[in-house]
Short mmCIF file of C-alpha atoms in Angstrom, two decimals:
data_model
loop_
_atom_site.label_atom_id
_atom_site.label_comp_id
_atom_site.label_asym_id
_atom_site.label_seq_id
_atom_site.Cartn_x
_atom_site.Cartn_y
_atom_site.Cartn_z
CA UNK A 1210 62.72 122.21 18.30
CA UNK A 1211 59.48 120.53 18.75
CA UNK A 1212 59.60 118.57 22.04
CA UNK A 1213 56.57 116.37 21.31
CA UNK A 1214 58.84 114.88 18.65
CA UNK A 1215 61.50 113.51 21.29
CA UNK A 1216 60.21 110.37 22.50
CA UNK A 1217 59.56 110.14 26.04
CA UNK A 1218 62.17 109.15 28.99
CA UNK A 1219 58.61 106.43 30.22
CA UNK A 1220 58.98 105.07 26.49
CA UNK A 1221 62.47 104.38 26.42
CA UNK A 1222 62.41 102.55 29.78
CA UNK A 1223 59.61 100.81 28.78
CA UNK A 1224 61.14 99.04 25.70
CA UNK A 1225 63.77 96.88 27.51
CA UNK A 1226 61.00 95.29 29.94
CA UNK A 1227 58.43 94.91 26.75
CA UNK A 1228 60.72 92.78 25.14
CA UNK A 1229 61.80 90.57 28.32
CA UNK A 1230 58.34 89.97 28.84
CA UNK A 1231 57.50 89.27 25.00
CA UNK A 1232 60.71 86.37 25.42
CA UNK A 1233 59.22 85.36 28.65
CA UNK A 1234 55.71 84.97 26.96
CA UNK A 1235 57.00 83.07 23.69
CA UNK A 1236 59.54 80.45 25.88
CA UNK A 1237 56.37 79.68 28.06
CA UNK A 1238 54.22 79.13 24.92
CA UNK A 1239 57.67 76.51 23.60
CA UNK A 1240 57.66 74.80 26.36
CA UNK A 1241 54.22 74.37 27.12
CA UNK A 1242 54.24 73.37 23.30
CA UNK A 1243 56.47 70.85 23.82
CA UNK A 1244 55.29 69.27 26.83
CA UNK A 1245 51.84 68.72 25.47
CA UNK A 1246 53.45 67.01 22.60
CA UNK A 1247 55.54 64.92 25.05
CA UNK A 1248 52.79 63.78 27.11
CA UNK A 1249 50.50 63.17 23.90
CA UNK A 1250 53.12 61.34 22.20
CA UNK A 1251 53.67 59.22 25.43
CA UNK A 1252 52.10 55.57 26.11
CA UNK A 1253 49.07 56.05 28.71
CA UNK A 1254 46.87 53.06 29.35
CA UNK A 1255 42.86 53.03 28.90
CA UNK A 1256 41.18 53.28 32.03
CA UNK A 1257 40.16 50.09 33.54
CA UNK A 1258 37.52 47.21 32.71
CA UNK A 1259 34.79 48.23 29.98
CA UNK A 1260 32.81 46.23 27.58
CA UNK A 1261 33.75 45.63 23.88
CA UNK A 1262 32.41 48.41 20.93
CA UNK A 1263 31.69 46.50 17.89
CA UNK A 1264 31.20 47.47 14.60
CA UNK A 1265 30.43 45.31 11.31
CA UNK A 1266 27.76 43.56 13.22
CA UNK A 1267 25.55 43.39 9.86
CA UNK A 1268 27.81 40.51 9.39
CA UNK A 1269 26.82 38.52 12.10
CA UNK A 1270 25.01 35.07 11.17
CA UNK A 1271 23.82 32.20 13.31
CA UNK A 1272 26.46 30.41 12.51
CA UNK A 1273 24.28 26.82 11.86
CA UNK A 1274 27.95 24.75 10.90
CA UNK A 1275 28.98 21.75 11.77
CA UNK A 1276 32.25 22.25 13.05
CA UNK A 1277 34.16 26.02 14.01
CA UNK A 1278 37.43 27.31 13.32
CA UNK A 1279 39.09 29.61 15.60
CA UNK A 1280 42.37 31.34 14.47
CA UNK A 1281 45.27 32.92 16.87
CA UNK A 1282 47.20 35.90 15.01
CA UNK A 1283 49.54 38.36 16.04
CA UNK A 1284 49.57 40.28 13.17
CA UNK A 1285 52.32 42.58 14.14
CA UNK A 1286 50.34 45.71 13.33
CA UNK A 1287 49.97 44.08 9.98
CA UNK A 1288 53.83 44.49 8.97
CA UNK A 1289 54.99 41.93 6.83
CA UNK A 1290 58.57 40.27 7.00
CA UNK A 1291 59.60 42.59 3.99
CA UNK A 1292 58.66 45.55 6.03
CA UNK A 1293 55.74 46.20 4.03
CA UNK A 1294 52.14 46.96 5.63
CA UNK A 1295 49.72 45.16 4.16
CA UNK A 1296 46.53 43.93 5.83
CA UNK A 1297 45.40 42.25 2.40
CA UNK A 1298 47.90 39.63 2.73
CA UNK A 1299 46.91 39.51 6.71
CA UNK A 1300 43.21 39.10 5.95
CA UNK A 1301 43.64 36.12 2.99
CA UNK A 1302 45.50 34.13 5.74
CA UNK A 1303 41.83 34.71 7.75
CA UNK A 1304 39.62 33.60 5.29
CA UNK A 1305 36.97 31.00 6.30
CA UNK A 1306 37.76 31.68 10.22
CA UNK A 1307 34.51 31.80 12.30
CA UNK A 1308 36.45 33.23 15.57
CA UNK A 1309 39.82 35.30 15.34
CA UNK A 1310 41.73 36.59 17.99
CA UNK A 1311 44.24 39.41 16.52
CA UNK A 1312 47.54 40.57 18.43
CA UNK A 1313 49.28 43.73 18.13
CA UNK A 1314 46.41 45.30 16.23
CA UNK A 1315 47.18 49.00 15.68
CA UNK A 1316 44.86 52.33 15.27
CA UNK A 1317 47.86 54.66 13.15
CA UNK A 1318 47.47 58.21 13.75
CA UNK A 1319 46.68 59.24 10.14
CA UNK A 1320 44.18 56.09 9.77
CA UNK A 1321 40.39 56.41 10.48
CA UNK A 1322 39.31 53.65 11.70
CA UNK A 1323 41.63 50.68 13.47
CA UNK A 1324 43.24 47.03 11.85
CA UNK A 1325 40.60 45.04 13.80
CA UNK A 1326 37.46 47.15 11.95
CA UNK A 1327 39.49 47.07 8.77
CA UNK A 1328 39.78 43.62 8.46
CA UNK A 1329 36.34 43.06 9.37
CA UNK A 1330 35.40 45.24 6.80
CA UNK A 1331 37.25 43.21 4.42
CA UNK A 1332 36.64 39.25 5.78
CA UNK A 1333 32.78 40.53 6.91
CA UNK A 1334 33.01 39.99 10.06
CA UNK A 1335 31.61 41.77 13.01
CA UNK A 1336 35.19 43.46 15.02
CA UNK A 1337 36.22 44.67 18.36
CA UNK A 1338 39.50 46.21 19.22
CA UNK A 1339 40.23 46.18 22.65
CA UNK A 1340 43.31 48.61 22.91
CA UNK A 1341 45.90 48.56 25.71
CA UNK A 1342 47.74 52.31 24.80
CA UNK A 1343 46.81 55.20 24.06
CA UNK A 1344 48.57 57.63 22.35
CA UNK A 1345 47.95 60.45 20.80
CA UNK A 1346 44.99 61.44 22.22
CA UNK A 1347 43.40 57.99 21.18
CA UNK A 1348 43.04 54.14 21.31
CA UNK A 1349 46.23 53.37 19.73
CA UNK A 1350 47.50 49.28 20.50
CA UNK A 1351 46.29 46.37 21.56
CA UNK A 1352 43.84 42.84 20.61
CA UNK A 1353 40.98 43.05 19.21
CA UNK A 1354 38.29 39.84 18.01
CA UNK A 1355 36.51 39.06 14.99
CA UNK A 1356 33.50 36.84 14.82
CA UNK A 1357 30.64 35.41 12.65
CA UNK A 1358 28.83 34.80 16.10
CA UNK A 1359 27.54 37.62 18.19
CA UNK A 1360 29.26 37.35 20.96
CA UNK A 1361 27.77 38.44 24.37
CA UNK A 1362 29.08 40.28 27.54
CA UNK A 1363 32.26 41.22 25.65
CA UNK A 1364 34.42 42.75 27.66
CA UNK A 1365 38.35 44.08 28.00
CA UNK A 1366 40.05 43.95 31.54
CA UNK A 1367 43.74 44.76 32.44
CA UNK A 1368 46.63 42.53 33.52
CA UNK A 1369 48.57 43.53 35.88
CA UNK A 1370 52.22 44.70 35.08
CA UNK A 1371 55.01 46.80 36.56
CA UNK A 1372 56.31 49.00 33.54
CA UNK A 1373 55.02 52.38 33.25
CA UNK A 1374 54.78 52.09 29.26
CA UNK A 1375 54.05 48.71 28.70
CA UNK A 1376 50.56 47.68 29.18
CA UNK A 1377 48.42 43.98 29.06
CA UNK A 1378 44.73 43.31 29.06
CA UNK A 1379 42.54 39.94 28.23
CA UNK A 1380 39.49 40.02 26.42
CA UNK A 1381 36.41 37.96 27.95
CA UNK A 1382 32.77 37.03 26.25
CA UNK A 1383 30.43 34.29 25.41
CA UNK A 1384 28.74 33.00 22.27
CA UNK A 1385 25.82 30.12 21.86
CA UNK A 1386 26.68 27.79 19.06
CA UNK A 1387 24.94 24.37 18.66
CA UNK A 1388 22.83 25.08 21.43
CA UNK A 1389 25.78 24.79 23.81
CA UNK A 1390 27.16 28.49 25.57
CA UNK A 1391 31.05 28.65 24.41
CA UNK A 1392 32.64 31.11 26.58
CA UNK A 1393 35.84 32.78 25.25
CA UNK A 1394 39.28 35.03 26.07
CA UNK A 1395 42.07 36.59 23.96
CA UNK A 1396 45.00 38.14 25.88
CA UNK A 1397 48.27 39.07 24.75
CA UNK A 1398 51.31 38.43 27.72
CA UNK A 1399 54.35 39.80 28.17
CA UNK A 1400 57.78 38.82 26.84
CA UNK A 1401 59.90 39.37 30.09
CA UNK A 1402 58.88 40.24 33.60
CA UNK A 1403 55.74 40.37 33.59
CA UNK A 1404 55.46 36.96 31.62
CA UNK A 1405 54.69 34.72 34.05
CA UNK A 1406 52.26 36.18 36.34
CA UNK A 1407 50.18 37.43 33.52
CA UNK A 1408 50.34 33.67 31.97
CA UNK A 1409 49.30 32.47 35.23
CA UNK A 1410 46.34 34.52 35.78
CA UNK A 1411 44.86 34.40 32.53
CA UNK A 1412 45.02 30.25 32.72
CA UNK A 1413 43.19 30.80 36.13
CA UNK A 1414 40.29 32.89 34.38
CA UNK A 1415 40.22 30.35 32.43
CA UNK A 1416 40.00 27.44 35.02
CA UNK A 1417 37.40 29.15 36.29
CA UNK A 1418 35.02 29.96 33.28
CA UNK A 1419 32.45 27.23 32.00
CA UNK A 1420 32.86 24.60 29.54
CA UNK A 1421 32.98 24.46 26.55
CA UNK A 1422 35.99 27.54 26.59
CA UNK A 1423 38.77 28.96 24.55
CA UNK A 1424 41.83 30.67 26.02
CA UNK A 1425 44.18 32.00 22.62
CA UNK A 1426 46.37 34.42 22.22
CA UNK A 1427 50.61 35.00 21.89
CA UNK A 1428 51.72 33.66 25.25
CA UNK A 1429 55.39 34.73 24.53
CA UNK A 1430 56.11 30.98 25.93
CA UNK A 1431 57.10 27.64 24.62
CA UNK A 1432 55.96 24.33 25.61
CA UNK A 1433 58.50 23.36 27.62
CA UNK A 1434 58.00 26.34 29.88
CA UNK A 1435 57.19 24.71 33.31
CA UNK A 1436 54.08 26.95 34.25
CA UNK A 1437 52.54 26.01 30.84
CA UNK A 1438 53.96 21.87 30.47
CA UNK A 1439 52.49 21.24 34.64
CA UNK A 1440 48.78 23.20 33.34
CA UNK A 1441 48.71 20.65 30.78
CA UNK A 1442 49.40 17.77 32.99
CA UNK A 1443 46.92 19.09 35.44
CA UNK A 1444 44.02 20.26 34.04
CA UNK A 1445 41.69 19.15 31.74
CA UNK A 1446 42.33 21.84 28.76
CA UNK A 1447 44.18 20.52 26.10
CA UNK A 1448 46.41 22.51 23.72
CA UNK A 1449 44.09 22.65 20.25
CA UNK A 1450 47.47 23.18 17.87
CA UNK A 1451 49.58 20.42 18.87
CA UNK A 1452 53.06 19.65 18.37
CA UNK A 1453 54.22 21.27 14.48
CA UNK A 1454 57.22 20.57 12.49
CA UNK A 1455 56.52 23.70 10.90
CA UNK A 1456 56.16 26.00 14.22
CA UNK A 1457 58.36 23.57 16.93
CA UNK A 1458 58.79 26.60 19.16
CA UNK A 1459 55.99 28.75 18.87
CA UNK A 1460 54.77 31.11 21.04
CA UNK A 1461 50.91 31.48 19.94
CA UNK A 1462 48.37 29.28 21.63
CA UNK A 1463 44.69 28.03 21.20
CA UNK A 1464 43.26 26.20 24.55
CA UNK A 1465 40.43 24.20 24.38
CA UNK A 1466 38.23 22.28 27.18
CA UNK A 1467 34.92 20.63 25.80
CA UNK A 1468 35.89 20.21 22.21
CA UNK A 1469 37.60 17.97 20.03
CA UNK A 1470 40.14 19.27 17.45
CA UNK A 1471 38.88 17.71 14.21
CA UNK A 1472 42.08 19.92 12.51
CA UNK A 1473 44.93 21.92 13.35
CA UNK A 1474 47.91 24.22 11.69
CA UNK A 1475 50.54 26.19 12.36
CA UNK A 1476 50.97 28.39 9.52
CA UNK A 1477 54.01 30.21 9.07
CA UNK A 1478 53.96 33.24 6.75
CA UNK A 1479 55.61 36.82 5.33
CA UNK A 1480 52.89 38.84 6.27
CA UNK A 1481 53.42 39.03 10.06
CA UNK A 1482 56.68 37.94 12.13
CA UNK A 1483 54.55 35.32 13.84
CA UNK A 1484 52.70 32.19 12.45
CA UNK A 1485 49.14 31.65 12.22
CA UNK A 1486 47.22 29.18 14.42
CA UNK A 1487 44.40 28.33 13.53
CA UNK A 1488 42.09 25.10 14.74
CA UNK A 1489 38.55 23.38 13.94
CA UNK A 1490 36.92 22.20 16.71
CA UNK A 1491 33.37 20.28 17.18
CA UNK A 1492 31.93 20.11 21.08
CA UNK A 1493 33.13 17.33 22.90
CA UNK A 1494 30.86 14.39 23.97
CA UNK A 1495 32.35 14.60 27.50
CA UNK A 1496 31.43 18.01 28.89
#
């Protein structure tokens, strides 16, 4: 018999620990697998204050009108009340706004480009999205602004909040119209714990900014909530909406201080689960 045919007694032993470490190798390669998919799929937020990107500014015009209307929308990632997304139907409710704030704007992960750009695209517009998660590897959720008006030192900063995958932030800027500087903020506050002192520091930026100003955004609180009924009383902003038959508890506001509301609606809608606000406003005589 030809020995060199018999395999060896080093081959045979050699096998069993070839195979553990092959299993070893391939559950590493799972479960690293898996916990970079965790962690991408997770909520992070963005890192800190930073200014605004825009895009559409080719749209931008001087905007030489008498009067400006500013719209509030939470446009609930642009799902309608049949379940349908549809930004067409969002950005026909938009039409003829010189200022929008937008709420729960969403970048998808198949989608190139985010809602806030999109619309943009489609109302011509210039468009910021100011996100507040990523996911994903990417800007995923959060406000964004859309403007005829350039609007200048446009920034993002966070609120402060205690959940771990839940995450605020308030948009800030300034635009000249009619020779006067308006200065502006969009925010977004929590439902729950967080509600209040996110509410209450947003209405102290906004104490604290120049008139003319706009504060708008979903406040996730009514009117007779006592932190927003005792501002009113208090200050001199003014809620630019009003009272609504049509919206008698809403949550989405438009502050004003320096202007007059020449018009106002609330209008309730199936392509978002939230009304839109939306107000026109000249600058007041007393500023």
């Amino acid at each position: 018999m030809n020995d060199s045919a018999l395999p060896s007694e080093s081959t045979n032993a050699s096998d069993p620990e070839s195979a553990r470490t092959r299993r070893i190798l391939i559950l590493g390669l799972i479960t690293v697998s898996i916990a970079g998919f965790i962690i991408a799929a997770g909520k992070t937020h963005p890192v800190g204050a930073r200014p605004l990107t825009w895009t559409n500014t080719e749209h931008l015009g001087d905007a030489a009108t008498e009067t400006l209307r500013v719209t509030s929308f939470n446009i609930h990632g642009g799902k309608g009340l049949d379940g349908e997304r549809n930004l067409e139907r969002i950005a026909k409710l938009l039409e003829g706004s010189d200022i929008v704030g937008l709420n729960e704007v969403h970048h998808r992960t198949f989608e190139g480009t985010n809602q806030a750009h999109q619309l943009g695209q489609r109302l011509k517009l210039a468009a910021a999205f100011a996100p507040t998660e990523r996911r994903w590897g990417r800007d995923h959720f959060g406000n964004g602004l859309l403007s005829r008006i350039a609007i200048n030192d446009g920034q993002q900063s966070p609120l402060t909040g205690t959940y771990d995958d839940k995450f605020r932030n308030i948009i800030t800027g300034n635009f000249e119209w009619q020779r006067q500087n308006v200065w502006l903020l969009i925010t977004h506050i929590d439902r729950t714990r967080d509600r209040k002192q996110q509410l209450k520091a947003a209405l102290e930026m906004f104490e604290k900014t120049k008139t003319p100003a706009i504060l708008m955004g979903d406040f996730n609180t009514t009117i007779d909530d006592n932190l927003l009924s005792s501002y009113f009383k208090s200050k001199s902003a003014k809620d630019a909406v009003g009272t609504s038959a049509d919206c008698p508890q809403r949550i989405d506001w438009i502050l004003t201080c320096g202007f007059e509301v020449v018009s106002s609606q609330c209008v309730t809608n199936d392509a978002s689960d939230h009304p839109m606000v939306t107000v026109e406003l000249k600058l007041s005589g007393n500023r």
